[in-house]
Amino acid sequence: MTIPLLELTADGLANSARRIMARCNELARISSLRGGVERVYLSPEHARANRLAAEWMRDVGLTTHQDAAGNQVGRISGRDPEAPALMLGSHLDTVPDAGRFDGILGVLMAIEVVRLLRSRIPTFPFCLEVVAFSDEEGTRFGKALLGSAAVAGSWDPAWWELTDAYGITVRQAFLEFGLDPSRVGEAARRPDELVGYLEAHIEQGPQLDRAGQPLAVVSSIASARRFQITIRGEARHAGGTPYDMRHDALLGASEIAIAVERLCLAEHHLIGTVGQLNAYPGAVNVVPGEARLSLDLRGELEGTRDRVWAALTRELDQIAGRRGLRWEAREVHTASAMVCEPLLMDVMRAGIEGSGQADPMSLFSPAGHDGMAIGRIADIGMLFLRNPDGISHHPDEYVSTEDIAVGLRAFAEAIVHLAREHAR
Ligand code: GLV
Ligand code: MN
Ligand code: MN
C-alpha cells in the first residue's frame, strides 16, 4: 500500500495552530495557583486536564484510556491494528508558576498531527499513539519523570514513600487519585509494542531565537543529577557572636553556590543551578545554624557532570573545614544522557526541510524531557520550536502561532517520512 503525499494547506495549518493556542490557554486555567499556572501529579487539576485531553483525543479519532500511572493515552490503528505504535507525546504537568507551553504544546501538537494525518493513517505500517505524560517535572514529589518512567517499566518501588510538601506519600496520592498502586506495572510498555517515540517541545533556551529560525532537530538530551545538600554549623546570637566564633551555615552554602557557577562555566555543555536555599532557624537575629540547598547539574556528557560533582564535594570539604561546618548530600535524581536515534533525527530534519526551512540546526537539549525515560524502551526523536527570548519555567514563556503552524507541518511530514521508511 502506498502512503499518499501530504496535502496540507496554509489555512488548514493556521487553523490547527490557532486551535492549539486556544487549548494551551484553556489548559492554563486548570491550575491550583490563583493568577498563575501550576498543575502537579495526582492532583485534582491533573484529573481535569486528563479529562479535557481525552476529549480532544477522541475528537480526532483516538481511542482513549488513562493508564495505571495517570498518563492519558490515545491510540489509532494503522493498516494492521496489531502492529506496534509510533508514540507521540509530551507532558501536562507543570513547574510552580509555570508558562503555558512547556510540555502542553507537545501534547496538543501530537493530537493535532493525528487530525492532519487522519486520512493517511489507515495506510501506515504502524499504529499511532498519543501520550499526555502525567509527571515530567517532578514538582510535587521532587522526583522527575514519574509518569514516563512507569510507561518505560522502570518504576522504582522506593518512590512509593516519596512525600510532597504536606507529607502525603506517592502511595497515598495514587489512592486519592483513584489509582491502584499495586497495578502500576500495567502502565509499562514493551519495546516490541513501539516503533519509536517522537516529541515536539519548545526549546527552553535562546539558540533558535538567536539564529532567527523556527525549528531544530534535537540531537540528545542532557544527563542530569540532582542533590539536596545540608550544611550544618551553629545557631547563635546575631549580635553577641563575634566573627571568630561563628559557624554560619548560610555563608558556607553561599560559597558553594558560587562555586557551582565557577566550575560549570569552565566546562563545555554543563550547567548547574542552586534553585532552593533555606536557612534555619530562619530568624533575622540568629546566625544560621543550618542551610539546605538543592543542586541541579546537567551535562551533555555524564563524565563531565560527574567530574564537576566530585570537584564540588572537594570544595564542600574545604569550605566546611575553613568555616567549622559539616555537610551531607542526598542524591534525589539521576538520569543518563539520551541520544536521539539517527533515523528519527533524519525524518525530523526532512520534515523541517519540507516545512520550508533549509539546513536546520541540531541542538542538544539541556532541559529534561519524557524521552529520557521512554528512551529505555524505544528510539526517540525530538523537534524543538523557537521559544522567544529563551524564557521558560516562567509565566512569560511563549511560542508564536506562526511557528506552531510550521512545526505542525514539519511534525506531520516527519511521521509520513518514517511511515515510508517502515513500509519499504
Ligand atoms: C524539566 O523541564 C527540566 O528540564 O527540569
Ligand atoms: Mn519543564
Ligand atoms: Mn517539558
Coordinates of C-alpha atoms and ligand atoms in Angstrom, one line a residue:
M1 CA 0.0 0.0 0.0
T2 CA 1.5 3.4 -0.9
I3 CA 1.4 6.3 1.5
P4 CA -0.1 9.3 -0.2
L5 CA 1.7 12.7 -0.2
L6 CA 0.6 15.1 2.4
E7 CA -1.5 18.0 1.1
L8 CA -1.5 20.4 4.0
T9 CA -2.8 23.9 3.2
A10 CA -1.6 27.1 4.9
D11 CA -5.1 27.8 6.0
G12 CA -5.6 24.3 7.5
L13 CA -2.3 24.6 9.4
A14 CA -3.1 28.1 10.6
N15 CA -6.5 26.8 11.9
S16 CA -4.8 23.9 13.7
A17 CA -2.2 26.3 15.2
R18 CA -4.9 28.6 16.4
R19 CA -6.7 25.7 18.0
I20 CA -3.6 24.6 19.8
M21 CA -3.0 28.2 21.1
A22 CA -6.6 28.4 22.4
R23 CA -6.2 25.0 24.1
C24 CA -2.9 26.0 25.7
N25 CA -4.9 28.9 27.2
E26 CA -7.7 26.7 28.2
L27 CA -5.4 24.2 30.0
A28 CA -3.6 27.2 31.7
R29 CA -6.9 27.8 33.5
I30 CA -6.8 24.4 35.1
S31 CA -4.4 25.5 37.9
S32 CA -4.0 25.2 41.6
L33 CA -2.4 28.7 41.6
R34 CA -4.6 31.8 41.6
G35 CA -3.4 34.1 38.8
G36 CA -0.8 31.6 37.5
V37 CA -0.3 28.1 36.2
E38 CA 0.5 25.2 38.4
R39 CA -0.6 21.6 37.8
V40 CA 1.1 18.8 39.6
Y41 CA 1.0 15.0 39.6
L42 CA -2.1 13.2 41.0
S43 CA -3.9 16.5 41.9
P44 CA -7.5 17.4 41.0
E45 CA -6.1 19.6 38.3
H46 CA -4.2 16.6 36.8
A47 CA -7.5 14.7 36.6
R48 CA -9.3 17.7 35.0
A49 CA -6.5 18.2 32.4
N50 CA -6.6 14.5 31.6
R51 CA -10.3 14.6 31.0
L52 CA -10.0 17.5 28.6
A53 CA -7.1 16.0 26.8
A54 CA -9.1 12.7 26.4
E55 CA -12.0 14.6 24.9
W56 CA -9.6 16.3 22.4
M57 CA -8.0 12.9 21.6
R58 CA -11.4 11.3 20.9
D59 CA -12.3 14.2 18.7
V60 CA -9.5 13.3 16.3
G61 CA -10.4 9.6 16.3
L62 CA -8.1 8.3 19.1
T63 CA -9.4 5.6 21.4
T64 CA -8.5 6.7 24.9
H65 CA -7.7 5.3 28.3
Q66 CA -5.9 6.6 31.4
D67 CA -3.1 4.2 32.3
A68 CA -2.2 2.8 35.7
A69 CA 0.2 5.7 36.5
G70 CA -2.3 8.5 35.5
N71 CA -0.9 9.1 31.9
Q72 CA -3.6 9.9 29.4
V73 CA -3.3 7.7 26.3
G74 CA -5.0 7.7 22.9
R75 CA -4.5 5.2 20.1
I76 CA -5.5 5.0 16.4
S77 CA -4.8 2.0 14.2
G78 CA -2.7 1.9 11.1
R79 CA -3.3 -0.7 8.4
D80 CA -2.8 -3.5 11.0
P81 CA -4.4 -2.8 14.3
E82 CA -2.0 -5.3 16.0
A83 CA 1.1 -3.5 14.6
P84 CA 3.5 -1.7 17.0
A85 CA 2.8 2.0 17.5
L86 CA 4.7 5.2 16.9
M87 CA 4.3 7.0 20.2
L88 CA 3.9 10.8 20.1
G89 CA 3.6 12.9 23.3
S90 CA 4.8 15.2 26.0
H91 CA 3.6 16.2 29.5
L92 CA 0.6 18.1 31.0
D93 CA 2.2 18.7 34.5
T94 CA 4.0 22.0 35.2
V95 CA 6.6 23.6 37.4
P96 CA 5.3 26.1 40.1
D97 CA 4.1 29.4 38.5
A98 CA 4.7 27.9 35.0
G99 CA 4.3 29.0 31.5
R100 CA 1.5 27.7 29.2
F101 CA 3.6 25.7 26.7
D102 CA 6.3 23.5 28.3
G103 CA 5.0 20.0 27.6
I104 CA 1.5 21.1 26.9
L105 CA 2.4 22.3 23.4
G106 CA 3.8 18.9 22.6
V107 CA 0.7 17.0 23.7
L108 CA -1.6 19.3 21.7
M109 CA 0.7 19.2 18.6
A110 CA 0.6 15.4 18.8
I111 CA -3.2 15.4 18.9
E112 CA -3.4 18.0 16.1
V113 CA -1.0 16.0 13.9
V114 CA -3.3 13.0 14.2
R115 CA -6.1 15.2 12.9
L116 CA -3.9 16.3 10.0
L117 CA -2.8 12.8 9.1
R118 CA -6.1 11.1 9.8
S119 CA -7.0 10.2 6.2
R120 CA -3.4 8.7 5.7
I121 CA -3.1 6.7 9.0
P122 CA -5.0 3.7 7.6
T123 CA -2.1 3.3 5.1
F124 CA 0.6 3.4 7.8
P125 CA 2.7 0.4 8.7
F126 CA 2.4 1.3 12.4
C127 CA -0.3 2.5 14.7
L128 CA -0.2 5.9 16.3
E129 CA -0.4 6.6 20.0
V130 CA -0.5 10.0 21.8
V131 CA 0.5 10.1 25.4
A132 CA 0.0 13.0 27.7
F133 CA 2.5 12.2 30.4
S134 CA 1.4 12.9 33.9
D135 CA 4.7 13.9 35.7
E136 CA 7.7 15.1 33.8
E137 CA 8.7 18.0 36.1
G138 CA 8.8 16.3 39.5
T139 CA 7.2 19.4 41.1
R140 CA 5.2 17.5 43.7
F141 CA 7.4 14.7 44.9
G142 CA 10.8 16.0 43.9
K143 CA 11.5 13.1 41.5
A144 CA 11.1 13.9 37.8
L145 CA 9.7 11.6 35.1
L146 CA 7.4 9.5 37.3
G147 CA 4.8 9.2 34.5
S148 CA 7.1 8.3 31.7
A149 CA 9.2 6.0 34.0
A150 CA 6.0 4.0 34.6
V151 CA 5.5 3.7 30.9
A152 CA 9.1 2.6 30.5
G153 CA 8.6 -0.1 33.1
S154 CA 11.3 1.5 35.3
W155 CA 9.1 2.4 38.3
D156 CA 11.2 2.1 41.4
P157 CA 9.3 0.8 44.5
A158 CA 11.3 3.2 46.7
W159 CA 9.2 6.0 45.1
W160 CA 6.1 5.0 46.9
E161 CA 7.4 6.6 50.1
L162 CA 8.4 9.9 48.5
T163 CA 6.4 12.7 50.1
D164 CA 5.0 16.0 48.9
A165 CA 5.3 19.3 50.9
Y166 CA 2.3 18.2 53.0
G167 CA 3.8 14.8 53.9
I168 CA 1.5 12.9 51.5
T169 CA 3.2 9.9 50.0
V170 CA 3.1 8.8 46.4
R171 CA 1.2 5.7 47.5
Q172 CA -1.5 7.8 49.3
A173 CA -1.7 10.2 46.3
F174 CA -2.3 7.3 44.0
L175 CA -5.2 6.1 46.1
E176 CA -6.7 9.5 46.4
F177 CA -6.5 9.9 42.6
G178 CA -8.3 6.6 42.2
L179 CA -5.3 4.6 41.0
D180 CA -4.2 1.3 42.5
P181 CA -0.5 1.3 43.5
S182 CA -0.3 -2.5 43.1
R183 CA -1.2 -2.1 39.4
V184 CA 1.4 0.5 38.4
G185 CA 3.3 -2.2 36.4
E186 CA 0.3 -2.3 34.0
A187 CA 1.4 1.1 32.6
A188 CA 4.6 -0.4 31.4
R189 CA 5.1 -0.9 27.6
R190 CA 7.3 -3.5 25.9
P191 CA 9.9 -2.4 23.4
D192 CA 8.2 -4.6 20.7
E193 CA 5.0 -2.6 21.1
L194 CA 6.7 0.6 19.9
V195 CA 8.4 1.7 16.7
G196 CA 9.7 4.8 18.3
Y197 CA 8.8 8.0 20.3
L198 CA 8.6 11.5 18.8
E199 CA 8.1 14.7 20.8
A200 CA 7.7 18.3 19.9
H201 CA 8.7 20.8 22.6
I202 CA 9.6 24.5 22.9
E203 CA 13.4 24.9 23.0
Q204 CA 13.5 26.4 26.6
G205 CA 16.6 28.3 25.5
P206 CA 17.6 31.1 23.1
Q207 CA 19.5 29.2 20.3
L208 CA 16.7 29.2 17.7
D209 CA 15.6 32.8 18.6
R210 CA 19.2 34.0 18.2
A211 CA 19.6 32.2 14.9
G212 CA 16.2 33.6 13.6
Q213 CA 15.0 30.0 12.8
P214 CA 11.7 28.5 13.9
L215 CA 12.6 24.8 14.2
A216 CA 15.5 22.5 15.1
V217 CA 16.3 18.8 15.3
V218 CA 17.3 17.6 18.8
S219 CA 20.5 15.5 18.9
S220 CA 20.5 14.4 22.6
I221 CA 19.0 15.2 26.0
A222 CA 21.4 16.1 28.8
S223 CA 22.3 13.8 31.6
A224 CA 21.3 15.1 35.0
R225 CA 21.9 14.7 38.7
R226 CA 20.1 16.4 41.5
F227 CA 21.1 16.7 45.1
Q228 CA 19.7 18.0 48.4
I229 CA 22.7 19.3 50.3
T230 CA 22.6 20.1 54.0
I231 CA 25.2 22.2 55.7
R232 CA 25.4 22.3 59.5
G233 CA 27.0 24.9 61.7
E234 CA 25.9 26.5 64.9
A235 CA 22.9 28.8 65.5
R236 CA 23.9 31.7 67.9
H237 CA 23.0 35.2 68.8
A238 CA 23.4 37.5 65.7
G239 CA 24.6 40.4 67.8
G240 CA 26.7 38.8 70.5
T241 CA 28.7 36.3 68.5
P242 CA 31.9 37.7 67.1
Y243 CA 33.1 36.5 63.6
D244 CA 35.8 34.3 65.0
M245 CA 33.2 32.3 66.9
R246 CA 30.7 31.9 64.1
H247 CA 29.9 28.7 62.1
D248 CA 27.5 30.3 59.7
A249 CA 25.9 27.5 57.5
L250 CA 24.3 30.0 55.1
L251 CA 27.7 31.6 54.3
G252 CA 29.0 28.1 53.6
A253 CA 26.0 27.4 51.3
S254 CA 26.6 30.7 49.5
E255 CA 30.2 29.9 48.8
I256 CA 29.2 26.5 47.3
A257 CA 26.5 28.2 45.2
I258 CA 29.2 30.5 43.7
A259 CA 31.5 27.5 43.2
V260 CA 28.8 25.7 41.2
E261 CA 28.7 28.6 38.7
R262 CA 32.5 28.9 38.5
L263 CA 33.1 25.1 37.9
C264 CA 30.3 24.8 35.4
L265 CA 31.4 27.9 33.4
A266 CA 34.8 26.3 33.0
E267 CA 33.2 23.3 31.2
H268 CA 31.5 22.8 27.8
H269 CA 27.8 22.0 27.7
L270 CA 27.5 21.7 31.5
I271 CA 25.1 23.8 33.6
G272 CA 24.4 23.9 37.3
T273 CA 21.7 25.6 39.3
V274 CA 21.0 26.1 43.0
G275 CA 17.3 26.7 42.9
Q276 CA 16.4 26.3 46.6
L277 CA 18.3 27.7 49.5
N278 CA 16.8 27.8 53.0
A279 CA 18.4 28.9 56.3
Y280 CA 17.4 27.6 59.7
P281 CA 16.2 28.6 62.2
G282 CA 15.4 31.4 59.8
A283 CA 15.3 34.4 62.2
V284 CA 16.8 37.8 61.5
N285 CA 18.7 37.8 64.8
V286 CA 20.2 34.3 64.7
V287 CA 23.3 33.2 62.9
P288 CA 22.1 30.4 60.5
G289 CA 22.9 27.0 62.1
E290 CA 21.7 25.0 59.1
A291 CA 21.3 25.6 55.4
R292 CA 19.7 23.3 52.9
L293 CA 20.2 23.8 49.2
S294 CA 19.3 22.0 46.0
L295 CA 21.7 21.4 43.2
D296 CA 20.6 20.6 39.6
L297 CA 23.6 19.6 37.4
R298 CA 23.1 18.8 33.7
G299 CA 25.6 17.9 31.1
E300 CA 25.8 16.6 27.6
L301 CA 28.4 14.1 28.8
E302 CA 28.0 12.2 32.1
G303 CA 31.7 12.2 32.6
T304 CA 31.9 16.0 32.8
R305 CA 28.9 16.1 35.0
D306 CA 30.4 13.6 37.4
R307 CA 33.8 15.2 37.4
V308 CA 32.2 18.6 38.4
W309 CA 30.2 16.9 41.2
A310 CA 33.4 15.3 42.5
A311 CA 35.1 18.8 42.4
L312 CA 32.2 20.3 44.3
T313 CA 32.5 17.7 47.0
R314 CA 36.1 18.7 47.4
E315 CA 35.1 22.4 47.6
L316 CA 32.4 21.5 50.2
D317 CA 35.1 19.7 52.3
Q318 CA 37.4 22.7 52.0
I319 CA 34.6 25.3 52.8
A320 CA 33.4 23.2 55.7
G321 CA 37.0 22.8 57.1
R322 CA 37.6 26.5 56.9
R323 CA 34.3 27.6 58.5
G324 CA 33.9 24.8 61.0
L325 CA 30.8 23.3 59.3
R326 CA 29.6 19.8 58.4
W327 CA 27.9 18.8 55.2
E328 CA 26.0 15.9 53.7
A329 CA 24.3 15.4 50.3
R330 CA 21.4 13.1 49.2
E331 CA 21.1 12.4 45.5
V332 CA 17.4 12.7 44.6
H333 CA 17.5 12.3 40.8
T334 CA 19.9 10.7 38.3
A335 CA 19.3 10.5 34.6
S336 CA 21.6 9.3 31.9
A337 CA 22.1 11.3 28.7
M338 CA 19.7 10.2 26.0
V339 CA 20.9 10.3 22.4
C340 CA 18.3 10.7 19.7
E341 CA 18.2 7.9 17.1
P342 CA 19.7 8.7 13.7
L343 CA 16.7 7.7 11.6
L344 CA 14.3 9.7 13.8
M345 CA 16.7 12.7 13.6
D346 CA 16.8 12.2 9.8
V347 CA 13.0 12.2 9.4
M348 CA 12.7 15.2 11.7
R349 CA 15.2 17.0 9.6
A350 CA 13.4 16.0 6.4
G351 CA 10.1 17.2 8.0
I352 CA 11.7 20.6 8.9
E353 CA 13.1 21.0 5.3
G354 CA 9.6 20.1 4.0
S355 CA 8.2 23.0 6.0
G356 CA 10.5 25.3 4.0
Q357 CA 13.4 25.7 6.4
A358 CA 16.7 24.8 4.8
D359 CA 19.6 23.3 6.7
P360 CA 18.0 23.1 10.2
M361 CA 20.2 23.2 13.3
S362 CA 20.8 20.2 15.5
L363 CA 20.5 21.2 19.2
F364 CA 21.5 19.3 22.3
S365 CA 18.8 19.8 25.0
P366 CA 20.0 20.8 28.4
A367 CA 16.3 20.6 29.5
G368 CA 14.9 17.2 30.6
H369 CA 12.1 15.5 28.6
D370 CA 9.9 12.4 28.8
G371 CA 12.1 10.9 26.1
M372 CA 14.8 10.4 28.8
A373 CA 12.6 7.7 30.3
I374 CA 11.0 6.4 27.1
G375 CA 14.4 6.0 25.5
R376 CA 14.9 2.9 27.6
I377 CA 12.2 1.1 25.6
A378 CA 12.1 2.9 22.3
D379 CA 14.2 5.0 19.9
I380 CA 13.5 8.7 20.4
G381 CA 13.4 11.8 18.3
M382 CA 12.5 15.4 19.1
L383 CA 11.6 18.6 17.4
F384 CA 12.3 22.0 19.0
L385 CA 10.2 25.1 18.4
R386 CA 11.6 28.6 18.8
N387 CA 11.0 30.0 22.3
P388 CA 11.3 33.8 22.1
D389 CA 14.0 35.1 24.4
G390 CA 14.5 31.5 25.5
I391 CA 12.3 32.1 28.6
S392 CA 10.7 29.0 30.1
H393 CA 9.6 27.8 33.5
H394 CA 8.2 31.3 33.8
P395 CA 4.7 32.8 33.0
D396 CA 6.2 34.8 30.1
E397 CA 7.1 31.6 28.2
Y398 CA 5.9 31.9 24.6
V399 CA 5.8 30.4 21.2
S400 CA 4.1 32.1 18.2
T401 CA 1.1 30.7 16.4
E402 CA 3.1 31.0 13.1
D403 CA 5.9 28.8 14.5
I404 CA 3.3 26.3 15.7
A405 CA 1.9 26.1 12.2
V406 CA 5.3 25.4 10.6
G407 CA 6.1 23.0 13.5
L408 CA 2.9 21.0 12.7
R409 CA 3.8 20.7 9.1
A410 CA 7.3 19.5 10.0
F411 CA 6.0 17.0 12.6
A412 CA 3.4 15.6 10.2
E413 CA 5.9 15.3 7.3
A414 CA 8.4 13.6 9.6
I415 CA 5.8 11.0 10.5
V416 CA 5.0 10.4 6.8
H417 CA 8.7 10.0 6.1
L418 CA 9.0 7.5 8.9
A419 CA 5.9 5.6 7.6
R420 CA 7.6 5.4 4.2
E421 CA 10.8 4.1 5.7
H422 CA 8.9 1.4 7.6
A423 CA 6.8 0.5 4.5
R424 CA 10.0 -0.3 2.5
Ligands
GLV1 C1 12.2 19.9 33.0 O1 11.7 20.8 32.3 C2 13.6 20.1 33.4 O2 14.4 20.1 32.5 O3 13.8 20.3 34.6
MN2 MN 9.8 21.9 32.2
MN3 MN 8.9 19.9 29.4

